[in-house]
């Protein structure tokens, strides 16, 4: 089991907004910054959000991140068919002294 | 910055998986960590471990006894060795550059910024006889 818990799947219609949650504990999310990744099948993950709410250059502002306590959230507005992918949260775990990923969430654009 | 994984695509059970990640466009002696992540077929991402330019490493506790990560400064690359492999080690293996910084708060202790900003395309390793 992953140290970070994500819903297996979410779905929404084109143009709508969707949120993906990532739940952890005080040893990981509660004390550290969270990053988010987008992955299409058979390809490498791509950094979407780092340090909870920062976007690397080139990432549209339709993607946003937030954190509260031991949970983090990825938001995607103006959904497009091209957003259909798997999304992962990640952070450092102080107790394990290791990086940890969420189990991943499959986004379906209806 | 580009990362490129290489190594055998097929490893026999009980053997050792060996992969190399060649780094171009950046120095492996820069202030970054260099990591390995894998993804079994149809499953999520699993963090394997990482190495710093000094040779210091961190490993996934569930794999620690089988994992060796090393750095080759002369060739600007780093490597992964995973011993005693089984079919459960069949996966798509990625290398990635890690941005890893920390600090200390008097009230809550150490905190870290940790994310992977550049990834290799990945290489598939199958464990089978």
Tab-separated table of C-alpha atoms in Angstrom:
chain	number	residue	atom	x	y	z
A	1	UNK	CA	0.000	0.000	0.000
A	2	UNK	CA	1.108	3.537	-0.770
A	3	UNK	CA	1.892	5.922	2.075
A	4	UNK	CA	-0.167	8.510	0.216
A	5	UNK	CA	-3.805	7.779	-0.607
A	6	UNK	CA	-5.428	8.932	-3.827
A	7	UNK	CA	-8.815	8.019	-5.319
A	8	UNK	CA	-8.344	5.386	-8.042
A	9	UNK	CA	-10.343	7.370	-10.550
A	10	UNK	CA	-12.145	10.649	-11.166
A	11	UNK	CA	-14.141	11.860	-14.137
A	12	UNK	CA	-15.720	15.029	-15.442
A	13	UNK	CA	-16.978	16.511	-18.682
A	14	UNK	CA	-14.930	18.730	-20.986
A	15	UNK	CA	-14.767	22.302	-19.750
A	16	UNK	CA	-15.544	21.307	-16.171
A	17	UNK	CA	-13.305	21.341	-13.120
A	18	UNK	CA	-11.978	18.303	-11.293
A	19	UNK	CA	-10.011	17.860	-8.098
A	20	UNK	CA	-7.778	14.968	-7.075
A	21	UNK	CA	-6.996	14.440	-3.413
A	22	UNK	CA	-3.863	13.043	-1.814
A	23	UNK	CA	-3.990	12.066	1.843
A	24	UNK	CA	-0.958	11.364	3.980
A	25	UNK	CA	0.301	11.800	7.515
A	26	UNK	CA	2.386	14.080	9.680
A	27	UNK	CA	5.558	12.276	8.621
A	28	UNK	CA	5.077	13.114	4.954
A	29	UNK	CA	2.535	15.656	3.690
A	30	UNK	CA	2.018	17.192	7.110
A	31	UNK	CA	5.618	18.322	7.294
A	32	UNK	CA	6.822	18.529	3.685
A	33	UNK	CA	6.010	20.016	0.317
A	34	UNK	CA	3.951	18.064	-2.215
A	35	UNK	CA	4.515	17.589	-5.945
A	36	UNK	CA	2.162	16.329	-8.647
A	37	UNK	CA	2.897	14.433	-11.873
A	38	UNK	CA	0.943	13.675	-15.043
A	39	UNK	CA	1.594	10.416	-16.865
A	40	UNK	CA	0.261	9.111	-20.149
A	41	UNK	CA	0.395	5.332	-20.726
A	42	UNK	CA	3.866	4.054	-21.499
A	43	UNK	CA	5.540	7.423	-21.062
A	44	UNK	CA	7.521	9.136	-18.330
A	45	UNK	CA	5.767	11.180	-15.641
A	46	UNK	CA	5.829	14.943	-16.108
A	47	UNK	CA	6.125	17.418	-13.251
A	48	UNK	CA	2.939	19.491	-12.975
A	49	UNK	CA	3.167	21.083	-9.534
A	50	UNK	CA	6.028	21.399	-7.049
A	51	UNK	CA	6.224	22.804	-3.521
A	52	UNK	CA	2.450	22.422	-3.079
A	53	UNK	CA	1.300	25.112	-5.472
A	54	UNK	CA	4.053	26.098	-7.915
A	55	UNK	CA	3.906	25.367	-11.639
A	56	UNK	CA	7.059	24.754	-13.690
A	57	UNK	CA	7.365	26.944	-16.763
A	58	UNK	CA	5.156	25.688	-19.574
A	59	UNK	CA	2.451	24.229	-17.348
A	60	UNK	CA	-0.890	25.986	-17.976
A	61	UNK	CA	-2.561	27.810	-15.118
A	62	UNK	CA	-5.507	25.430	-15.536
A	63	UNK	CA	-3.489	23.211	-13.192
A	64	UNK	CA	-3.260	24.225	-9.552
A	65	UNK	CA	-2.194	22.692	-6.270
A	66	UNK	CA	-2.940	23.265	-2.628
A	67	UNK	CA	-2.175	21.714	0.735
A	68	UNK	CA	-3.886	21.720	4.085
A	69	UNK	CA	-2.623	19.749	7.031
A	70	UNK	CA	-1.886	16.204	5.939
A	71	UNK	CA	-3.744	16.403	2.624
A	72	UNK	CA	-3.060	17.954	-0.756
A	73	UNK	CA	-5.241	18.620	-3.758
A	74	UNK	CA	-4.632	18.950	-7.482
A	75	UNK	CA	-7.164	21.019	-9.377
A	76	UNK	CA	-7.699	21.056	-13.121
A	77	UNK	CA	-10.080	23.568	-14.692
A	78	UNK	CA	-11.351	23.804	-18.246
A	79	UNK	CA	-10.926	20.068	-18.747
A	80	UNK	CA	-9.734	18.951	-22.152
A	81	UNK	CA	-9.634	15.526	-23.762
A	82	UNK	CA	-5.845	15.750	-23.672
A	83	UNK	CA	-5.906	15.896	-19.862
A	84	UNK	CA	-7.015	12.267	-19.722
A	85	UNK	CA	-4.073	10.636	-17.944
A	86	UNK	CA	-2.870	9.241	-14.628
A	87	UNK	CA	-1.963	11.709	-11.899
A	88	UNK	CA	0.370	11.055	-8.961
A	89	UNK	CA	1.203	12.996	-5.839
A	90	UNK	CA	4.588	12.643	-4.139
A	91	UNK	CA	6.596	13.952	-1.240
A	92	UNK	CA	9.358	13.031	1.219
A	93	UNK	CA	8.602	10.874	4.241
A	94	UNK	CA	10.625	11.815	7.307
A	95	UNK	CA	10.008	8.533	9.115
A	96	UNK	CA	11.048	6.365	6.182
A	97	UNK	CA	13.748	8.750	4.969
A	98	UNK	CA	12.421	8.000	1.508
A	99	UNK	CA	10.429	9.485	-1.309
A	100	UNK	CA	6.832	8.333	-1.505
A	101	UNK	CA	4.200	8.366	-4.244
A	102	UNK	CA	0.453	8.160	-4.097
A	103	UNK	CA	-1.196	5.187	-5.757
A	104	UNK	CA	-2.251	7.304	-8.712
A	105	UNK	CA	-5.581	8.583	-10.006
A	106	UNK	CA	-6.908	7.926	-13.489
A	107	UNK	CA	-8.679	10.963	-14.902
A	108	UNK	CA	-11.376	10.306	-17.478
A	109	UNK	CA	-12.748	13.182	-19.512
A	110	UNK	CA	-16.294	12.142	-20.360
B	1	UNK	CA	18.736	18.384	-19.595
B	2	UNK	CA	18.254	14.823	-20.796
B	3	UNK	CA	18.366	11.516	-18.962
B	4	UNK	CA	18.644	8.199	-20.787
B	5	UNK	CA	18.298	4.781	-19.204
B	6	UNK	CA	20.089	1.764	-20.631
B	7	UNK	CA	20.592	-1.870	-19.712
B	8	UNK	CA	19.431	-5.415	-20.417
B	9	UNK	CA	15.733	-5.781	-21.066
B	10	UNK	CA	15.650	-9.351	-19.785
B	11	UNK	CA	17.044	-10.679	-16.525
B	12	UNK	CA	16.808	-14.211	-15.187
B	13	UNK	CA	15.166	-14.899	-11.811
B	14	UNK	CA	17.640	-14.707	-8.898
B	15	UNK	CA	19.959	-12.658	-11.102
B	16	UNK	CA	20.949	-9.012	-10.811
B	17	UNK	CA	19.292	-6.175	-12.692
B	18	UNK	CA	21.751	-3.488	-13.784
B	19	UNK	CA	20.758	-0.168	-15.330
B	20	UNK	CA	22.626	3.035	-16.124
B	21	UNK	CA	21.269	6.549	-16.495
B	22	UNK	CA	23.333	8.856	-18.708
B	23	UNK	CA	22.906	12.543	-17.939
B	24	UNK	CA	23.418	15.219	-20.588
B	25	UNK	CA	22.955	18.967	-20.396
B	26	UNK	CA	23.722	19.036	-16.678
B	27	UNK	CA	26.526	17.911	-14.427
B	28	UNK	CA	25.939	14.980	-12.165
B	29	UNK	CA	28.024	16.870	-9.602
B	30	UNK	CA	25.454	19.679	-9.447
B	31	UNK	CA	23.436	20.257	-6.270
B	32	UNK	CA	20.798	17.648	-7.123
B	33	UNK	CA	19.983	14.109	-6.162
B	34	UNK	CA	19.582	11.451	-8.856
B	35	UNK	CA	16.882	8.865	-8.449
B	36	UNK	CA	15.360	5.639	-9.719
B	37	UNK	CA	11.613	5.009	-9.927
B	38	UNK	CA	9.839	1.970	-11.315
B	39	UNK	CA	6.356	1.071	-12.488
B	40	UNK	CA	5.176	-2.549	-12.700
B	41	UNK	CA	2.778	-3.257	-15.560
B	42	UNK	CA	-0.612	-1.710	-14.883
B	43	UNK	CA	0.446	-0.347	-11.509
B	44	UNK	CA	1.597	2.902	-9.937
B	45	UNK	CA	4.984	4.516	-9.427
B	46	UNK	CA	7.381	3.113	-6.837
B	47	UNK	CA	10.359	5.087	-5.532
B	48	UNK	CA	13.490	2.932	-5.487
B	49	UNK	CA	16.212	5.228	-4.226
B	50	UNK	CA	18.568	8.093	-4.973
B	51	UNK	CA	22.170	9.236	-4.822
B	52	UNK	CA	23.929	12.555	-4.246
B	53	UNK	CA	27.207	13.668	-5.799
B	54	UNK	CA	29.025	12.767	-2.577
B	55	UNK	CA	27.900	9.163	-2.947
B	56	UNK	CA	25.353	9.359	-0.131
B	57	UNK	CA	22.276	7.303	-0.918
B	58	UNK	CA	18.715	6.839	0.278
B	59	UNK	CA	16.737	3.689	-0.478
B	60	UNK	CA	13.197	2.388	-0.313
B	61	UNK	CA	13.125	0.391	2.946
B	62	UNK	CA	11.235	-2.426	1.223
B	63	UNK	CA	14.055	-2.854	-1.311
B	64	UNK	CA	17.029	-1.605	0.640
B	65	UNK	CA	18.880	-4.876	1.104
B	66	UNK	CA	18.791	-5.591	-2.633
B	67	UNK	CA	19.496	-2.133	-4.025
B	68	UNK	CA	22.828	-0.533	-4.843
B	69	UNK	CA	22.984	2.907	-6.428
B	70	UNK	CA	26.307	4.299	-7.559
B	71	UNK	CA	27.576	7.422	-9.293
B	72	UNK	CA	30.164	7.744	-12.078
B	73	UNK	CA	31.336	11.344	-12.206
B	74	UNK	CA	33.814	10.791	-15.015
B	75	UNK	CA	31.038	9.635	-17.347
B	76	UNK	CA	28.278	11.851	-15.911
B	77	UNK	CA	26.028	8.918	-15.129
B	78	UNK	CA	24.613	6.912	-12.274
B	79	UNK	CA	23.574	3.294	-11.962
B	80	UNK	CA	21.155	0.918	-10.295
B	81	UNK	CA	21.789	-2.663	-9.302
B	82	UNK	CA	18.943	-4.783	-7.938
B	83	UNK	CA	19.916	-8.244	-6.765
B	84	UNK	CA	17.958	-11.469	-6.319
B	85	UNK	CA	15.262	-10.387	-8.752
B	86	UNK	CA	11.924	-12.124	-9.158
B	87	UNK	CA	8.996	-11.661	-11.506
B	88	UNK	CA	7.746	-8.946	-9.142
B	89	UNK	CA	10.668	-6.780	-10.255
B	90	UNK	CA	9.396	-6.722	-13.836
B	91	UNK	CA	8.677	-3.068	-14.494
B	92	UNK	CA	9.312	0.081	-16.485
B	93	UNK	CA	12.327	1.700	-14.811
B	94	UNK	CA	12.839	5.466	-14.863
B	95	UNK	CA	15.712	7.648	-13.753
B	96	UNK	CA	14.995	11.209	-12.687
B	97	UNK	CA	16.706	14.338	-11.381
B	98	UNK	CA	15.609	15.323	-7.903
B	99	UNK	CA	15.374	18.780	-6.428
B	100	UNK	CA	15.725	18.203	-2.691
B	101	UNK	CA	16.067	20.938	-0.101
B	102	UNK	CA	15.338	21.030	3.580
B	103	UNK	CA	15.030	23.258	6.565
B	104	UNK	CA	14.142	23.192	10.226
B	105	UNK	CA	11.282	24.723	12.120
B	106	UNK	CA	11.587	24.956	15.923
B	107	UNK	CA	7.954	23.899	16.347
B	108	UNK	CA	7.676	20.996	13.920
B	109	UNK	CA	11.203	19.886	13.112
B	110	UNK	CA	12.684	19.160	9.712
B	111	UNK	CA	10.779	19.857	6.518
B	112	UNK	CA	11.646	19.122	2.900
B	113	UNK	CA	10.956	20.278	-0.610
B	114	UNK	CA	11.234	17.186	-2.792
B	115	UNK	CA	10.325	16.793	-6.438
B	116	UNK	CA	11.567	15.242	-9.686
B	117	UNK	CA	11.830	17.802	-12.453
B	118	UNK	CA	13.485	15.852	-15.270
B	119	UNK	CA	12.775	12.247	-16.187
B	120	UNK	CA	14.248	9.724	-18.574
B	121	UNK	CA	11.912	7.996	-21.013
B	122	UNK	CA	12.172	4.734	-19.122
B	123	UNK	CA	13.365	1.259	-19.957
B	124	UNK	CA	11.432	-1.976	-19.588
B	125	UNK	CA	13.005	-4.812	-17.640
B	126	UNK	CA	11.419	-8.253	-17.657
B	127	UNK	CA	12.433	-10.930	-15.179
B	128	UNK	CA	11.948	-14.323	-16.779
B	129	UNK	CA	13.823	-17.520	-17.434
